[in-house]
Short mmCIF file of C-alpha atoms and ligand atoms in Angstrom, two decimals:
data_model
loop_
_atom_site.label_atom_id
_atom_site.label_comp_id
_atom_site.label_asym_id
_atom_site.label_seq_id
_atom_site.Cartn_x
_atom_site.Cartn_y
_atom_site.Cartn_z
CA MET A 1 -28.47 -1.85 -3.49
CA ILE A 2 -30.27 -0.42 -0.41
CA PRO A 3 -28.99 -2.72 2.39
CA PHE A 4 -31.38 -4.33 4.84
CA ASN A 5 -29.40 -2.94 7.76
CA LYS A 6 -26.46 -0.57 8.29
CA PRO A 7 -25.03 -0.33 11.79
CA TYR A 8 -25.10 3.28 12.95
CA LEU A 9 -21.80 4.87 14.32
CA THR A 10 -22.06 7.75 16.69
CA SER A 11 -19.04 10.07 16.87
CA THR A 12 -17.58 8.56 20.08
CA GLU A 13 -17.04 4.73 19.72
CA ILE A 14 -13.43 5.21 18.40
CA ALA A 15 -12.52 7.58 21.22
CA TYR A 16 -13.94 5.34 23.97
CA VAL A 17 -12.28 2.18 22.53
CA THR A 18 -9.02 4.03 22.16
CA ASN A 19 -9.33 5.08 25.80
CA VAL A 20 -9.71 1.39 26.90
CA ILE A 21 -6.53 0.50 25.00
CA SER A 22 -4.52 3.34 26.46
CA ASN A 23 -5.85 2.66 30.00
CA ARG A 24 -4.49 -0.94 29.68
CA TYR A 25 -7.66 -2.36 31.36
CA ILE A 26 -9.08 -4.47 28.59
CA SER A 27 -10.77 -7.37 30.35
CA GLY A 28 -14.34 -7.30 31.74
CA ASN A 29 -16.13 -5.63 34.58
CA GLY A 30 -14.09 -2.34 34.29
CA SER A 31 -15.31 1.24 34.24
CA TYR A 32 -17.13 1.06 30.83
CA THR A 33 -18.94 -2.20 31.81
CA LYS A 34 -20.11 -0.48 35.07
CA ALA A 35 -21.11 2.67 33.16
CA CYS A 36 -23.26 0.61 30.69
CA GLN A 37 -24.93 -1.27 33.53
CA ALA A 38 -25.47 1.90 35.46
CA TYR A 39 -27.03 3.49 32.34
CA PHE A 40 -29.71 0.90 32.27
CA GLU A 41 -30.28 0.94 35.98
CA ARG A 42 -30.58 4.75 36.02
CA THR A 43 -32.58 5.11 32.75
CA TYR A 44 -35.13 2.36 33.21
CA GLY A 45 -35.06 1.86 36.97
CA PHE A 46 -33.79 -1.73 36.66
CA SER A 47 -32.46 -2.90 39.99
CA LYS A 48 -29.60 -5.05 38.72
CA CYS A 49 -28.03 -5.33 35.32
CA LEU A 50 -25.10 -7.49 34.14
CA LEU A 51 -23.47 -6.86 30.80
CA THR A 52 -22.88 -10.08 28.81
CA SER A 53 -21.08 -11.19 25.60
CA SER A 54 -24.44 -11.77 23.90
CA CYS A 55 -28.22 -12.05 24.53
CA THR A 56 -27.65 -15.86 24.05
CA ASP A 57 -25.31 -15.70 27.11
CA ALA A 58 -27.93 -13.75 29.09
CA LEU A 59 -30.49 -16.37 28.29
CA GLU A 60 -28.12 -19.10 29.43
CA MET A 61 -27.61 -17.28 32.66
CA ALA A 62 -31.37 -16.98 33.11
CA ALA A 63 -31.75 -20.78 32.64
CA ILE A 64 -29.02 -21.42 35.30
CA LEU A 65 -30.50 -18.87 37.72
CA LEU A 66 -33.97 -20.37 37.44
CA ASP A 67 -32.31 -23.74 38.30
CA PHE A 68 -33.61 -25.61 35.27
CA LYS A 69 -33.00 -29.38 35.54
CA PRO A 70 -33.49 -32.18 33.10
CA GLY A 71 -37.25 -32.81 32.60
CA ASP A 72 -38.32 -29.35 33.64
CA GLU A 73 -40.51 -27.64 31.04
CA VAL A 74 -40.32 -24.08 29.66
CA ILE A 75 -42.94 -22.44 27.42
CA VAL A 76 -41.39 -20.61 24.54
CA PRO A 77 -42.90 -19.12 21.36
CA SER A 78 -42.07 -21.07 18.35
CA TYR A 79 -41.56 -17.98 16.30
CA THR A 80 -38.24 -16.76 17.73
CA PHE A 81 -34.53 -16.97 17.41
CA VAL A 82 -32.93 -20.35 18.33
CA SER A 83 -31.19 -18.98 21.48
CA THR A 84 -34.53 -18.38 23.29
CA ALA A 85 -34.98 -22.22 23.27
CA ASN A 86 -31.34 -23.41 23.24
CA ALA A 87 -30.51 -21.78 26.58
CA PHE A 88 -32.96 -24.13 28.32
CA ILE A 89 -32.14 -27.19 26.18
CA LEU A 90 -28.58 -26.84 27.37
CA ARG A 91 -29.88 -27.48 30.96
CA GLY A 92 -31.74 -30.50 29.83
CA ALA A 93 -35.16 -28.87 29.89
CA ASN A 94 -38.03 -29.69 27.53
CA VAL A 95 -39.12 -26.77 25.48
CA ILE A 96 -42.87 -26.56 24.97
CA PHE A 97 -43.58 -24.40 21.89
CA ALA A 98 -46.51 -21.88 21.94
CA ASP A 99 -48.31 -20.34 19.00
CA SER A 100 -48.32 -16.79 17.89
CA HIS A 101 -51.31 -14.47 17.46
CA ALA A 102 -52.97 -14.81 14.04
CA SER A 103 -51.90 -11.47 12.89
CA HIS A 104 -48.79 -10.80 14.98
CA PRO A 105 -45.69 -12.87 15.86
CA ASN A 106 -45.95 -12.41 19.65
CA ILE A 107 -46.95 -15.32 21.81
CA ASP A 108 -50.74 -15.73 22.02
CA GLU A 109 -51.35 -15.23 25.73
CA THR A 110 -54.72 -16.97 25.51
CA LYS A 111 -53.04 -20.23 24.48
CA ILE A 112 -50.47 -20.47 27.23
CA GLU A 113 -52.50 -21.88 30.07
CA GLU A 114 -53.34 -25.11 28.19
CA LEU A 115 -49.58 -25.83 27.93
CA ILE A 116 -48.88 -25.58 31.62
CA THR A 117 -48.22 -28.90 33.47
CA ASN A 118 -46.75 -29.73 36.87
CA LYS A 119 -43.22 -29.67 35.25
CA THR A 120 -43.62 -26.09 33.90
CA LYS A 121 -41.07 -23.75 35.47
CA ALA A 122 -41.07 -20.68 33.36
CA ILE A 123 -42.65 -18.88 30.44
CA VAL A 124 -40.35 -16.99 28.01
CA VAL A 125 -41.87 -14.14 26.01
CA VAL A 126 -40.37 -12.37 22.99
CA HIS A 127 -41.55 -8.81 22.27
CA TYR A 128 -41.22 -9.21 18.49
CA GLY A 129 -39.97 -6.04 16.76
CA GLY A 130 -40.22 -4.23 20.11
CA VAL A 131 -44.03 -4.75 20.27
CA PRO A 132 -44.89 -5.72 23.83
CA CYS A 133 -46.52 -8.98 24.62
CA GLU A 134 -49.64 -8.90 26.82
CA MET A 135 -47.63 -8.84 30.05
CA ASP A 136 -50.51 -8.26 32.49
CA THR A 137 -52.17 -11.56 31.48
CA ILE A 138 -48.84 -13.44 31.41
CA MET A 139 -47.70 -12.21 34.76
CA LEU A 140 -51.12 -13.17 36.32
CA LEU A 141 -50.83 -16.61 34.82
CA ALA A 142 -47.34 -16.95 36.20
CA LYS A 143 -48.53 -15.95 39.60
CA LYS A 144 -51.42 -18.34 39.55
CA TYR A 145 -49.21 -21.38 38.68
CA ASN A 146 -46.12 -20.18 40.50
CA LEU A 147 -43.96 -19.82 37.37
CA TYR A 148 -41.13 -17.44 36.40
CA VAL A 149 -41.31 -15.11 33.44
CA VAL A 150 -38.31 -14.40 31.23
CA GLU A 151 -38.58 -11.47 28.80
CA ASP A 152 -36.47 -11.86 25.65
CA ALA A 153 -36.27 -8.20 25.03
CA ALA A 154 -33.66 -8.52 22.25
CA HIS A 155 -35.68 -6.22 19.98
CA SER A 156 -36.99 -3.97 22.75
CA VAL A 157 -34.34 -1.68 24.04
CA SER A 158 -36.22 1.48 25.11
CA GLY A 159 -39.67 -0.09 24.51
CA PHE A 160 -42.55 0.16 27.01
CA TYR A 161 -45.65 -1.71 28.05
CA LYS A 162 -48.12 0.50 29.87
CA ASN A 163 -45.33 2.85 30.92
CA LYS A 164 -43.20 -0.03 32.27
CA PRO A 165 -39.82 -0.55 30.46
CA LEU A 166 -39.67 -3.88 28.57
CA GLY A 167 -37.15 -6.24 30.21
CA GLY A 168 -38.11 -4.94 33.62
CA ILE A 169 -41.49 -6.65 34.01
CA GLY A 170 -40.63 -10.43 34.19
CA HIS A 171 -38.51 -11.98 36.91
CA LEU A 172 -35.57 -11.74 34.41
CA GLY A 173 -35.06 -9.87 31.19
CA VAL A 174 -32.43 -10.10 28.41
CA PHE A 175 -31.28 -7.70 25.72
CA SER A 176 -29.08 -8.13 22.66
CA PHE A 177 -26.52 -5.73 21.39
CA HIS A 178 -25.73 -7.71 18.21
CA GLU A 179 -24.87 -5.64 15.19
CA THR A 180 -28.40 -6.05 13.78
CA LYS A 181 -30.14 -4.60 16.90
CA ASN A 182 -31.06 -0.91 17.62
CA ILE A 183 -28.11 -0.41 20.06
CA GLN A 184 -25.09 -2.60 19.25
CA CYS A 185 -21.50 -3.37 19.91
CA GLY A 186 -20.94 -6.12 17.50
CA GLU A 187 -21.73 -8.83 19.91
CA GLY A 188 -23.16 -8.07 23.36
CA GLY A 189 -26.08 -8.55 25.65
CA LEU A 190 -27.46 -7.76 29.07
CA LEU A 191 -29.23 -9.67 31.87
CA VAL A 192 -31.76 -7.67 33.86
CA VAL A 193 -32.43 -9.17 37.31
CA ASN A 194 -35.83 -7.89 38.46
CA ASP A 195 -36.44 -10.50 41.17
CA LYS A 196 -34.10 -9.66 44.11
CA GLN A 197 -33.71 -13.35 45.12
CA PHE A 198 -31.50 -13.81 42.07
CA GLU A 199 -29.28 -10.76 42.51
CA LYS A 200 -26.42 -12.29 44.47
CA ARG A 201 -26.22 -15.49 42.48
CA SER A 202 -26.38 -13.68 39.18
CA GLU A 203 -22.96 -12.04 39.82
CA ILE A 204 -21.43 -15.41 40.82
CA ILE A 205 -22.68 -17.20 37.64
CA TRP A 206 -21.50 -14.19 35.61
CA GLU A 207 -17.90 -14.42 37.10
CA LYS A 208 -17.37 -18.14 36.37
CA GLY A 209 -18.96 -19.39 39.56
CA THR A 210 -16.69 -17.37 41.92
CA ASN A 211 -17.46 -14.51 44.28
CA ARG A 212 -14.95 -12.27 42.47
CA SER A 213 -17.45 -9.37 42.25
CA SER A 214 -17.75 -9.33 46.08
CA PHE A 215 -13.94 -9.54 46.26
CA SER A 216 -13.54 -6.48 43.91
CA ARG A 217 -15.86 -4.51 46.22
CA GLY A 218 -13.71 -5.45 49.16
CA GLU A 219 -16.45 -7.56 50.81
CA VAL A 220 -14.37 -10.70 51.01
CA LYS A 221 -10.60 -11.17 51.40
CA LYS A 222 -10.17 -13.80 48.64
CA TYR A 223 -12.35 -15.01 45.81
CA GLU A 224 -13.36 -18.69 45.62
CA TRP A 225 -15.25 -21.19 43.46
CA ILE A 226 -18.76 -21.36 45.03
CA ASP A 227 -21.19 -22.22 42.34
CA VAL A 228 -21.54 -23.17 38.69
CA GLY A 229 -20.86 -20.41 36.21
CA SER A 230 -19.11 -19.43 33.01
CA SER A 231 -17.38 -16.62 31.32
CA PHE A 232 -20.38 -14.44 30.49
CA LEU A 233 -18.82 -10.99 30.81
CA PRO A 234 -17.63 -9.05 27.76
CA SER A 235 -14.34 -7.27 27.38
CA GLU A 236 -14.14 -3.53 28.05
CA LEU A 237 -13.61 -2.93 24.28
CA ASN A 238 -17.17 -3.97 23.70
CA ALA A 239 -18.50 -2.07 26.65
CA ALA A 240 -16.76 1.12 25.54
CA TYR A 241 -18.28 0.83 22.10
CA LEU A 242 -21.69 0.17 23.67
CA LEU A 243 -21.55 3.13 25.94
CA ALA A 244 -21.17 5.41 22.96
CA GLN A 245 -24.30 3.93 21.46
CA LEU A 246 -26.26 4.14 24.72
CA GLU A 247 -25.48 7.82 25.02
CA ASN A 248 -27.24 8.25 21.62
CA ILE A 249 -30.18 6.01 22.38
CA GLU A 250 -32.76 8.66 21.98
CA LYS A 251 -31.63 9.72 18.62
CA ILE A 252 -31.22 6.18 17.32
CA THR A 253 -34.76 5.25 18.62
CA GLN A 254 -36.17 8.44 17.10
CA GLU A 255 -34.71 7.78 13.71
CA ARG A 256 -35.96 4.21 13.57
CA LYS A 257 -39.36 5.52 14.59
CA ARG A 258 -39.23 8.04 11.71
CA VAL A 259 -38.54 5.23 9.26
CA CYS A 260 -41.36 2.95 10.57
CA GLU A 261 -43.86 5.77 10.67
CA ARG A 262 -43.01 6.84 7.08
CA TYR A 263 -43.42 3.29 5.81
CA ASP A 264 -46.72 3.17 7.54
CA LYS A 265 -47.98 6.34 5.87
CA GLN A 266 -46.70 5.33 2.46
CA LEU A 267 -48.13 1.84 2.55
CA SER A 268 -51.50 2.78 4.20
CA SER A 269 -53.36 2.29 0.91
CA LEU A 270 -52.20 -1.36 0.72
CA VAL A 271 -53.28 -1.86 4.30
CA GLN A 272 -56.69 -0.35 3.64
CA SER A 273 -57.25 -2.49 0.61
CA GLY A 274 -56.40 -5.61 2.68
CA THR A 275 -53.36 -6.44 0.57
CA ILE A 276 -50.92 -6.38 3.51
CA LYS A 277 -51.01 -6.16 7.34
CA VAL A 278 -48.56 -4.10 9.38
CA ALA A 279 -48.11 -3.73 13.17
CA SER A 280 -48.14 0.05 13.22
CA GLU A 281 -50.87 0.50 15.86
CA LEU A 282 -49.02 -1.84 18.17
CA GLY A 283 -45.82 0.31 18.54
CA GLY A 284 -42.19 -0.99 18.49
CA HIS A 285 -39.40 0.44 16.53
CA HIS A 286 -36.84 -2.29 15.96
CA LEU A 287 -37.95 -3.35 12.52
CA PHE A 288 -40.65 -2.76 9.93
CA TYR A 289 -42.49 -5.80 8.67
CA MET A 290 -45.52 -6.59 6.70
CA LEU A 291 -47.64 -9.70 6.35
CA VAL A 292 -48.68 -10.65 2.86
CA GLU A 293 -51.28 -13.18 1.96
CA THR A 294 -49.33 -16.29 0.99
CA LEU A 295 -45.74 -17.69 0.74
CA GLU A 296 -46.04 -17.38 -2.92
CA VAL A 297 -46.71 -13.62 -2.81
CA ARG A 298 -43.91 -13.21 -0.25
CA SER A 299 -41.30 -15.02 -2.44
CA ALA A 300 -42.32 -13.01 -5.49
CA LEU A 301 -42.21 -9.74 -3.57
CA ILE A 302 -38.79 -10.40 -2.12
CA ASN A 303 -37.53 -11.38 -5.52
CA TYR A 304 -38.98 -8.20 -7.05
CA LEU A 305 -37.54 -5.96 -4.36
CA ASN A 306 -34.07 -7.57 -4.74
CA LYS A 307 -34.09 -7.11 -8.47
CA ASN A 308 -34.95 -3.45 -7.90
CA GLY A 309 -31.96 -2.97 -5.55
CA ILE A 310 -33.80 -3.32 -2.24
CA ASN A 311 -32.65 -5.89 0.24
CA ALA A 312 -35.89 -7.07 1.92
CA ILE A 313 -35.87 -10.37 3.81
CA PHE A 314 -38.06 -12.76 5.74
CA HIS A 315 -37.38 -13.84 9.35
CA TYR A 316 -37.53 -16.88 11.71
CA LEU A 317 -38.40 -20.38 10.69
CA PRO A 318 -40.72 -21.87 13.32
CA LEU A 319 -38.61 -23.79 15.86
CA HIS A 320 -41.20 -26.56 16.34
CA LEU A 321 -40.52 -27.58 12.72
CA SER A 322 -36.70 -27.33 13.02
CA PRO A 323 -34.60 -30.35 12.22
CA PHE A 324 -33.18 -30.32 15.71
CA HIS A 325 -36.55 -30.30 17.49
CA LEU A 326 -38.04 -32.94 15.19
CA LYS A 327 -35.13 -35.34 15.91
CA THR A 328 -36.59 -35.90 19.43
CA SER A 329 -40.20 -34.64 19.26
CA PRO A 330 -43.29 -35.44 17.25
CA LYS A 331 -44.40 -32.92 14.72
CA LEU A 332 -47.06 -30.58 15.95
CA SER A 333 -49.07 -27.92 14.25
CA LEU A 334 -48.90 -24.20 15.33
CA PRO A 335 -50.86 -22.68 12.52
CA CYS A 336 -50.35 -19.06 13.29
CA SER A 337 -46.58 -19.13 13.73
CA GLU A 338 -46.35 -21.24 10.52
CA HIS A 339 -48.43 -18.72 8.62
CA ILE A 340 -46.42 -15.79 9.92
CA ALA A 341 -43.08 -17.51 9.15
CA ASN A 342 -44.43 -17.95 5.53
CA THR A 343 -45.84 -14.53 4.99
CA LEU A 344 -43.70 -12.00 6.94
CA VAL A 345 -41.42 -9.62 5.00
CA ARG A 346 -39.00 -7.12 6.67
CA LEU A 347 -38.06 -3.96 4.75
CA PRO A 348 -34.81 -2.07 5.27
CA CYS A 349 -34.86 -0.19 8.52
CA PHE A 350 -31.91 1.71 9.92
CA VAL A 351 -30.94 5.13 11.26
CA GLU A 352 -29.43 6.48 8.07
CA LEU A 353 -32.27 5.30 5.83
CA THR A 354 -33.52 8.60 4.24
CA ASP A 355 -37.09 9.61 3.76
CA SER A 356 -36.68 9.51 0.04
CA GLN A 357 -35.25 5.90 0.27
CA VAL A 358 -38.31 4.90 2.32
CA ASP A 359 -40.52 6.44 -0.33
CA LEU A 360 -38.74 4.62 -3.07
CA ILE A 361 -39.01 1.28 -1.29
CA SER A 362 -42.71 1.89 -0.57
CA GLN A 363 -43.37 2.88 -4.13
CA THR A 364 -41.54 -0.26 -5.38
CA VAL A 365 -43.72 -2.43 -3.03
CA LYS A 366 -46.88 -0.70 -4.45
CA THR A 367 -45.75 -1.21 -8.05
CA PHE A 368 -45.22 -4.91 -7.29
CA PHE A 369 -48.77 -5.35 -6.05
CA LYS A 370 -50.17 -3.46 -9.08
CA GLN A 371 -48.63 -5.84 -11.55
CA TYR A 372 -48.66 -9.05 -9.50
CA LYS A 373 -50.69 -11.97 -10.75
CA PRO A 374 -50.82 -14.98 -8.52
CA VAL A 375 -49.74 -18.32 -10.09
CA LEU A 376 -52.32 -20.97 -9.11
CA ASP A 377 -51.46 -24.37 -7.73
CA VAL A 378 -48.26 -23.52 -5.96
CA SER A 379 -47.86 -25.25 -2.63
CA GLU A 380 -47.80 -22.91 0.26
CA GLU A 381 -45.98 -25.04 2.77
CA VAL A 382 -42.27 -24.42 2.84
CA ASN A 383 -41.88 -25.42 6.39
CA ALA A 384 -44.30 -28.35 6.63
C1 LIG B 401 -30.87 -11.46 18.28
C2 LIG B 401 -31.67 -12.27 19.13
C3 LIG B 401 -31.24 -13.11 20.10
C4 LIG B 401 -29.79 -13.47 20.26
O1 LIG B 401 -28.98 -12.34 20.46
P1 LIG B 401 -27.43 -12.51 20.45
O2 LIG B 401 -26.99 -11.19 21.17
O3 LIG B 401 -27.01 -12.57 18.96
O4 LIG B 401 -27.06 -13.69 21.26
C5 LIG B 401 -32.15 -13.75 20.95
N1 LIG B 401 -33.47 -13.58 20.90
C6 LIG B 401 -33.94 -12.80 19.92
C7 LIG B 401 -35.49 -12.57 19.82
C8 LIG B 401 -33.13 -12.10 19.07
O5 LIG B 401 -33.68 -11.35 18.07
#
């Protein structure tokens, strides 16, 4: 079986983790944590970065920093991972779901303005697969209505929008280093603070609501409880593992790019014939996905690939149709995110996937479409 993902190991994770163990400094905010944060600050020009235990944690920090209160509204794409919405729900906020583009999972920037009310506090965007959202339009909208923008850049490490690094454009940005992401340490994340007004408080929330970070720098004589907060910082074991990955970020990005570009070339005849859509011209190298015509085709294709030893999978279920959201909210229709949820297929994509494996997978996809005969009268709506 060709797996969907295989976490890549550089040659230095074990040495760095061993070093943490022999140093006997295992808890958070040690030298490896600082090195990871400094890496992002130096490489992308981010002004302040805080390593977290997950992207979910970084999103929760963002919701606290933006001072979300019960009744406040946040605009979130429906086609995303649950944490993008949950972080705000935990603060009592109401999540207002936005639709995707018709042919791409990213939030449709032309449909955001109609969702803004006098309770709206922030817009969260997700750069799906590392493909940037239309940030110029979104930042202008935020300025016009005095809103904050949070970039969920979980897919977007080392991605750019008009030469600006993703995660560095909104007031706050978040990254994920979960095992399934490009750069990973099992579980991990990062909060990027781009708006200086949040810098000081971000450290306090990160350190359980105390000014311990100031204390460590010798700025205060004792550390005290001064705000809300939680234990958002990861252990040095994770940070050490992550640093090894960061030092190989160019190679890792390059290899994923190779895989995506090769799929693109191999599947171009299917794109030209209108059988599938891919996002190639939009950039982004976290995953390779295609959009097929219907849910029925998608299910048959995934089945066929699995039978032929290829682990292809679909992705998010739209959050506006989730059992949790429907418990308290009326059912609404977001046709583009529903259609994408029904028709998106992700193919294996990882550093060690060889060119000949990409060719084999592409050939199998083409063979499927050659022999596929649609069955009529099958309902398309899984999520409805
Ligand atoms: C993976 C992911 C998350 C959550 O990341 P964790 O590090 O697992 O908490 C959030 N948002 C998006 C878009 C993701 O893909």
